[in-house]
Amino acid sequence: MNAVIENSDNTPPPLTAQQAEDRRWMAYAMQLAQRAAELGEVPVGAVLVHQGQVIGEGWNQPISGHDPTAHAEMLALRNAAQAIENYRLIDSTLYVTIEPCTMCAGAIVHARVARVVFGATEPKAGAAISNGQVFDQPWMNHQVAYEGGVLAEACSAQISAFFKQRRAQHKALKQQQRAEAEQARQQQ
């Protein structure tokens, strides 16, 4: 039976050491996501941690890198594998701001990552809990522990703000193009 435990003043219980660690690394992944946004990429960041140390990090770069596989998770896995000179990333935890897609989930399994912690769910392409539940499939040759919802609101807000800004830029560009076209018609 699950129970919500509240203190007498109705405050939530204090964070466990693991919850505090998860929030710390997710906040760092959000900083990496900002690097993606600065490149005009969807702001997703990922950091791979082993025994409390960063062994790999990445942020979305498929557009700027001309690489459809350059998701934050994939880049963090590649970075870590090169850093430790091993494609097996045993006993590591991957923190990523958004639920991994099928491609990234498959790579996580093949790399033997022990645990994935993600922020916001991704209803369209997420493959941990939203669609496919890749990590739960019995035919996978490695079982990955996972947890979602760490700093979920902040991670979701980061993505939402990016797309809101992008929509506003597209709207302003269309308005400018219409104004220029109207001005050109008037000059004829």
PDB file of C-alpha atoms in Angstrom:
ATOM      1  CA  MET A   1       0.000   0.000   0.000  1.00  0.00           C
ATOM      2  CA  ASN A   2       1.326   3.418  -0.971  1.00  0.00           C
ATOM      3  CA  ALA A   3       0.753   6.219   1.475  1.00  0.00           C
ATOM      4  CA  VAL A   4       1.441   9.913   1.353  1.00  0.00           C
ATOM      5  CA  ILE A   5       3.245  10.945   4.480  1.00  0.00           C
ATOM      6  CA  GLU A   6       2.933  14.545   5.478  1.00  0.00           C
ATOM      7  CA  ASN A   7       4.440  16.363   8.401  1.00  0.00           C
ATOM      8  CA  SER A   8       2.142  18.010  10.922  1.00  0.00           C
ATOM      9  CA  ASP A   9       2.520  21.330   9.099  1.00  0.00           C
ATOM     10  CA  ASN A  10       1.440  19.709   5.786  1.00  0.00           C
ATOM     11  CA  THR A  11       4.876  20.054   4.216  1.00  0.00           C
ATOM     12  CA  PRO A  12       6.127  17.181   2.095  1.00  0.00           C
ATOM     13  CA  PRO A  13       8.634  14.838   3.712  1.00  0.00           C
ATOM     14  CA  PRO A  14      12.324  15.706   3.258  1.00  0.00           C
ATOM     15  CA  LEU A  15      14.108  14.362   0.184  1.00  0.00           C
ATOM     16  CA  THR A  16      16.065  11.167   0.469  1.00  0.00           C
ATOM     17  CA  ALA A  17      19.761  11.290  -0.424  1.00  0.00           C
ATOM     18  CA  GLN A  18      18.953   9.604  -3.763  1.00  0.00           C
ATOM     19  CA  GLN A  19      16.196  12.109  -4.567  1.00  0.00           C
ATOM     20  CA  ALA A  20      18.525  15.012  -3.794  1.00  0.00           C
ATOM     21  CA  GLU A  21      21.238  13.475  -6.001  1.00  0.00           C
ATOM     22  CA  ASP A  22      18.739  12.914  -8.816  1.00  0.00           C
ATOM     23  CA  ARG A  23      17.599  16.544  -8.652  1.00  0.00           C
ATOM     24  CA  ARG A  24      21.188  17.775  -8.630  1.00  0.00           C
ATOM     25  CA  TRP A  25      22.082  15.877 -11.800  1.00  0.00           C
ATOM     26  CA  MET A  26      18.807  16.734 -13.509  1.00  0.00           C
ATOM     27  CA  ALA A  27      19.503  20.427 -12.878  1.00  0.00           C
ATOM     28  CA  TYR A  28      22.865  19.898 -14.571  1.00  0.00           C
ATOM     29  CA  ALA A  29      21.175  18.155 -17.515  1.00  0.00           C
ATOM     30  CA  MET A  30      18.902  21.198 -17.820  1.00  0.00           C
ATOM     31  CA  GLN A  31      21.998  23.410 -18.114  1.00  0.00           C
ATOM     32  CA  LEU A  32      23.203  21.177 -20.947  1.00  0.00           C
ATOM     33  CA  ALA A  33      19.775  21.455 -22.576  1.00  0.00           C
ATOM     34  CA  GLN A  34      20.228  25.218 -22.633  1.00  0.00           C
ATOM     35  CA  ARG A  35      23.305  24.714 -24.830  1.00  0.00           C
ATOM     36  CA  ALA A  36      21.070  22.953 -27.345  1.00  0.00           C
ATOM     37  CA  ALA A  37      18.603  25.853 -27.270  1.00  0.00           C
ATOM     38  CA  GLU A  38      21.448  28.284 -27.935  1.00  0.00           C
ATOM     39  CA  LEU A  39      22.183  26.292 -31.113  1.00  0.00           C
ATOM     40  CA  GLY A  40      18.530  26.498 -32.157  1.00  0.00           C
ATOM     41  CA  GLU A  41      18.052  22.836 -31.245  1.00  0.00           C
ATOM     42  CA  VAL A  42      15.243  21.372 -29.147  1.00  0.00           C
ATOM     43  CA  PRO A  43      16.555  21.814 -25.592  1.00  0.00           C
ATOM     44  CA  VAL A  44      17.283  18.326 -24.338  1.00  0.00           C
ATOM     45  CA  GLY A  45      20.311  17.625 -22.159  1.00  0.00           C
ATOM     46  CA  ALA A  46      21.795  14.417 -20.789  1.00  0.00           C
ATOM     47  CA  VAL A  47      24.550  13.559 -18.337  1.00  0.00           C
ATOM     48  CA  LEU A  48      25.932  10.111 -17.548  1.00  0.00           C
ATOM     49  CA  VAL A  49      27.175   9.615 -14.000  1.00  0.00           C
ATOM     50  CA  HIS A  50      29.247   6.789 -12.521  1.00  0.00           C
ATOM     51  CA  GLN A  51      30.073   6.683  -8.824  1.00  0.00           C
ATOM     52  CA  GLY A  52      29.144  10.335  -8.406  1.00  0.00           C
ATOM     53  CA  GLN A  53      31.325  11.543 -11.299  1.00  0.00           C
ATOM     54  CA  VAL A  54      30.332  12.784 -14.749  1.00  0.00           C
ATOM     55  CA  ILE A  55      31.653  10.392 -17.386  1.00  0.00           C
ATOM     56  CA  GLY A  56      29.696  11.746 -20.338  1.00  0.00           C
ATOM     57  CA  GLU A  57      27.393  14.569 -21.329  1.00  0.00           C
ATOM     58  CA  GLY A  58      25.484  15.717 -24.360  1.00  0.00           C
ATOM     59  CA  TRP A  59      22.797  18.009 -25.686  1.00  0.00           C
ATOM     60  CA  ASN A  60      20.646  17.798 -28.780  1.00  0.00           C
ATOM     61  CA  GLN A  61      22.558  18.548 -31.993  1.00  0.00           C
ATOM     62  CA  PRO A  62      20.860  16.720 -34.891  1.00  0.00           C
ATOM     63  CA  ILE A  63      20.228  19.878 -36.925  1.00  0.00           C
ATOM     64  CA  SER A  64      23.513  21.682 -36.326  1.00  0.00           C
ATOM     65  CA  GLY A  65      25.471  18.425 -36.532  1.00  0.00           C
ATOM     66  CA  HIS A  66      23.647  17.152 -39.632  1.00  0.00           C
ATOM     67  CA  ASP A  67      23.192  13.878 -37.741  1.00  0.00           C
ATOM     68  CA  PRO A  68      19.763  12.350 -37.079  1.00  0.00           C
ATOM     69  CA  THR A  69      21.247  10.281 -34.243  1.00  0.00           C
ATOM     70  CA  ALA A  70      22.727  13.275 -32.382  1.00  0.00           C
ATOM     71  CA  HIS A  71      20.202  13.213 -29.557  1.00  0.00           C
ATOM     72  CA  ALA A  72      21.439  14.316 -26.141  1.00  0.00           C
ATOM     73  CA  GLU A  73      21.399  10.741 -24.817  1.00  0.00           C
ATOM     74  CA  MET A  74      23.352   9.353 -27.766  1.00  0.00           C
ATOM     75  CA  LEU A  75      26.011  12.052 -27.455  1.00  0.00           C
ATOM     76  CA  ALA A  76      26.318  11.484 -23.704  1.00  0.00           C
ATOM     77  CA  LEU A  77      26.736   7.725 -24.271  1.00  0.00           C
ATOM     78  CA  ARG A  78      29.367   8.288 -26.978  1.00  0.00           C
ATOM     79  CA  ASN A  79      31.209  10.815 -24.828  1.00  0.00           C
ATOM     80  CA  ALA A  80      31.244   8.433 -21.852  1.00  0.00           C
ATOM     81  CA  ALA A  81      32.309   5.392 -23.875  1.00  0.00           C
ATOM     82  CA  GLN A  82      35.260   7.313 -25.280  1.00  0.00           C
ATOM     83  CA  ALA A  83      36.162   8.730 -21.869  1.00  0.00           C
ATOM     84  CA  ILE A  84      36.300   5.332 -20.179  1.00  0.00           C
ATOM     85  CA  GLU A  85      37.411   3.508 -23.347  1.00  0.00           C
ATOM     86  CA  ASN A  86      34.609   0.966 -23.093  1.00  0.00           C
ATOM     87  CA  TYR A  87      31.271   0.723 -24.866  1.00  0.00           C
ATOM     88  CA  ARG A  88      29.755  -0.903 -21.782  1.00  0.00           C
ATOM     89  CA  LEU A  89      28.713   1.767 -19.309  1.00  0.00           C
ATOM     90  CA  ILE A  90      27.969  -0.599 -16.447  1.00  0.00           C
ATOM     91  CA  ASP A  91      26.689   0.762 -13.117  1.00  0.00           C
ATOM     92  CA  SER A  92      26.077   4.222 -14.583  1.00  0.00           C
ATOM     93  CA  THR A  93      23.015   6.448 -14.373  1.00  0.00           C
ATOM     94  CA  LEU A  94      21.822   8.566 -17.281  1.00  0.00           C
ATOM     95  CA  TYR A  95      19.963  11.763 -16.420  1.00  0.00           C
ATOM     96  CA  VAL A  96      17.998  13.247 -19.321  1.00  0.00           C
ATOM     97  CA  THR A  97      15.543  16.122 -19.326  1.00  0.00           C
ATOM     98  CA  ILE A  98      12.978  14.367 -21.540  1.00  0.00           C
ATOM     99  CA  GLU A  99      11.889  10.732 -21.742  1.00  0.00           C
ATOM    100  CA  PRO A 100      14.162   8.871 -24.192  1.00  0.00           C
ATOM    101  CA  CYS A 101      12.928   7.881 -27.653  1.00  0.00           C
ATOM    102  CA  THR A 102      13.133   4.338 -29.043  1.00  0.00           C
ATOM    103  CA  MET A 103      16.553   4.893 -30.642  1.00  0.00           C
ATOM    104  CA  CYS A 104      18.046   6.244 -27.430  1.00  0.00           C
ATOM    105  CA  ALA A 105      16.378   3.580 -25.290  1.00  0.00           C
ATOM    106  CA  GLY A 106      17.910   0.876 -27.496  1.00  0.00           C
ATOM    107  CA  ALA A 107      21.369   2.421 -27.200  1.00  0.00           C
ATOM    108  CA  ILE A 108      20.948   2.703 -23.428  1.00  0.00           C
ATOM    109  CA  VAL A 109      20.161  -1.023 -23.258  1.00  0.00           C
ATOM    110  CA  HIS A 110      23.131  -1.954 -25.468  1.00  0.00           C
ATOM    111  CA  ALA A 111      25.470   0.232 -23.378  1.00  0.00           C
ATOM    112  CA  ARG A 112      24.289  -1.596 -20.240  1.00  0.00           C
ATOM    113  CA  VAL A 113      23.377   1.610 -18.420  1.00  0.00           C
ATOM    114  CA  ALA A 114      22.020   0.597 -15.023  1.00  0.00           C
ATOM    115  CA  ARG A 115      19.495   3.383 -14.506  1.00  0.00           C
ATOM    116  CA  VAL A 116      17.784   6.169 -16.436  1.00  0.00           C
ATOM    117  CA  VAL A 117      16.264   9.182 -14.720  1.00  0.00           C
ATOM    118  CA  PHE A 118      14.245  11.551 -16.880  1.00  0.00           C
ATOM    119  CA  GLY A 119      12.381  14.754 -16.269  1.00  0.00           C
ATOM    120  CA  ALA A 120       9.295  15.243 -18.412  1.00  0.00           C
ATOM    121  CA  THR A 121       7.454  12.562 -20.332  1.00  0.00           C
ATOM    122  CA  GLU A 122       7.330  12.738 -24.139  1.00  0.00           C
ATOM    123  CA  PRO A 123       3.833  11.593 -25.173  1.00  0.00           C
ATOM    124  CA  LYS A 124       4.622  11.404 -28.904  1.00  0.00           C
ATOM    125  CA  ALA A 125       8.044   9.734 -28.994  1.00  0.00           C
ATOM    126  CA  GLY A 126       8.900   8.685 -25.434  1.00  0.00           C
ATOM    127  CA  ALA A 127       9.744   4.992 -25.192  1.00  0.00           C
ATOM    128  CA  ALA A 128      10.200   4.416 -21.454  1.00  0.00           C
ATOM    129  CA  ILE A 129       6.622   4.857 -20.251  1.00  0.00           C
ATOM    130  CA  SER A 130       4.685   6.832 -22.867  1.00  0.00           C
ATOM    131  CA  ASN A 131       4.973   4.389 -25.777  1.00  0.00           C
ATOM    132  CA  GLY A 132       6.457   0.953 -26.152  1.00  0.00           C
ATOM    133  CA  GLN A 133       7.900   0.662 -22.646  1.00  0.00           C
ATOM    134  CA  VAL A 134      11.216  -0.486 -24.158  1.00  0.00           C
ATOM    135  CA  PHE A 135      12.935  -0.959 -20.803  1.00  0.00           C
ATOM    136  CA  ASP A 136      10.175  -3.334 -19.630  1.00  0.00           C
ATOM    137  CA  GLN A 137      10.316  -5.714 -22.588  1.00  0.00           C
ATOM    138  CA  PRO A 138      11.240  -9.264 -21.533  1.00  0.00           C
ATOM    139  CA  TRP A 139      13.152  -9.865 -24.761  1.00  0.00           C
ATOM    140  CA  MET A 140      15.682  -7.139 -23.992  1.00  0.00           C
ATOM    141  CA  ASN A 141      19.090  -8.576 -23.131  1.00  0.00           C
ATOM    142  CA  HIS A 142      19.594  -6.042 -20.320  1.00  0.00           C
ATOM    143  CA  GLN A 143      17.089  -4.598 -17.896  1.00  0.00           C
ATOM    144  CA  VAL A 144      17.379  -0.888 -17.201  1.00  0.00           C
ATOM    145  CA  ALA A 145      15.877   0.619 -14.056  1.00  0.00           C
ATOM    146  CA  TYR A 146      14.151   3.911 -14.762  1.00  0.00           C
ATOM    147  CA  GLU A 147      12.368   6.752 -13.069  1.00  0.00           C
ATOM    148  CA  GLY A 148      10.540   9.693 -14.567  1.00  0.00           C
ATOM    149  CA  GLY A 149       9.253  12.934 -13.179  1.00  0.00           C
ATOM    150  CA  VAL A 150      12.413  14.367 -11.627  1.00  0.00           C
ATOM    151  CA  LEU A 151      12.090  18.152 -11.990  1.00  0.00           C
ATOM    152  CA  ALA A 152       9.393  17.344 -14.561  1.00  0.00           C
ATOM    153  CA  GLU A 153       7.696  20.740 -14.425  1.00  0.00           C
ATOM    154  CA  ALA A 154      10.970  22.616 -14.950  1.00  0.00           C
ATOM    155  CA  CYS A 155      12.036  20.302 -17.785  1.00  0.00           C
ATOM    156  CA  SER A 156       8.650  20.616 -19.458  1.00  0.00           C
ATOM    157  CA  ALA A 157       8.703  24.407 -19.042  1.00  0.00           C
ATOM    158  CA  GLN A 158      12.138  24.572 -20.680  1.00  0.00           C
ATOM    159  CA  ILE A 159      10.870  22.748 -23.779  1.00  0.00           C
ATOM    160  CA  SER A 160       7.579  24.686 -23.842  1.00  0.00           C
ATOM    161  CA  ALA A 161       9.373  28.034 -23.656  1.00  0.00           C
ATOM    162  CA  PHE A 162      11.607  27.016 -26.559  1.00  0.00           C
ATOM    163  CA  PHE A 163       8.673  26.093 -28.792  1.00  0.00           C
ATOM    164  CA  LYS A 164       6.704  29.195 -27.743  1.00  0.00           C
ATOM    165  CA  GLN A 165       9.672  31.338 -28.774  1.00  0.00           C
ATOM    166  CA  ARG A 166      10.057  29.417 -32.045  1.00  0.00           C
ATOM    167  CA  ARG A 167       6.344  29.892 -32.882  1.00  0.00           C
ATOM    168  CA  ALA A 168       6.627  33.626 -32.158  1.00  0.00           C
ATOM    169  CA  GLN A 169       9.694  33.883 -34.429  1.00  0.00           C
ATOM    170  CA  HIS A 170       7.876  32.090 -37.257  1.00  0.00           C
ATOM    171  CA  LYS A 171       4.830  34.318 -36.802  1.00  0.00           C
ATOM    172  CA  ALA A 172       6.979  37.469 -36.886  1.00  0.00           C
ATOM    173  CA  LEU A 173       8.769  36.243 -40.013  1.00  0.00           C
ATOM    174  CA  LYS A 174       5.467  35.573 -41.805  1.00  0.00           C
ATOM    175  CA  GLN A 175       4.169  39.009 -40.822  1.00  0.00           C
ATOM    176  CA  GLN A 176       7.362  40.601 -42.132  1.00  0.00           C
ATOM    177  CA  GLN A 177       7.105  38.688 -45.405  1.00  0.00           C
ATOM    178  CA  ARG A 178       3.467  39.754 -45.837  1.00  0.00           C
ATOM    179  CA  ALA A 179       4.358  43.386 -45.140  1.00  0.00           C
ATOM    180  CA  GLU A 180       7.226  43.272 -47.640  1.00  0.00           C
ATOM    181  CA  ALA A 181       4.986  41.672 -50.267  1.00  0.00           C
ATOM    182  CA  GLU A 182       2.315  44.320 -49.700  1.00  0.00           C
ATOM    183  CA  GLN A 183       4.902  47.083 -49.940  1.00  0.00           C
ATOM    184  CA  ALA A 184       6.226  45.614 -53.216  1.00  0.00           C
ATOM    185  CA  ARG A 185       2.653  45.514 -54.649  1.00  0.00           C
ATOM    186  CA  GLN A 186       2.082  49.136 -53.690  1.00  0.00           C
ATOM    187  CA  GLN A 187       5.305  50.231 -55.404  1.00  0.00           C
ATOM    188  CA  GLN A 188       4.225  48.706 -58.717  1.00  0.00           C
TER     189      GLN A 188
END
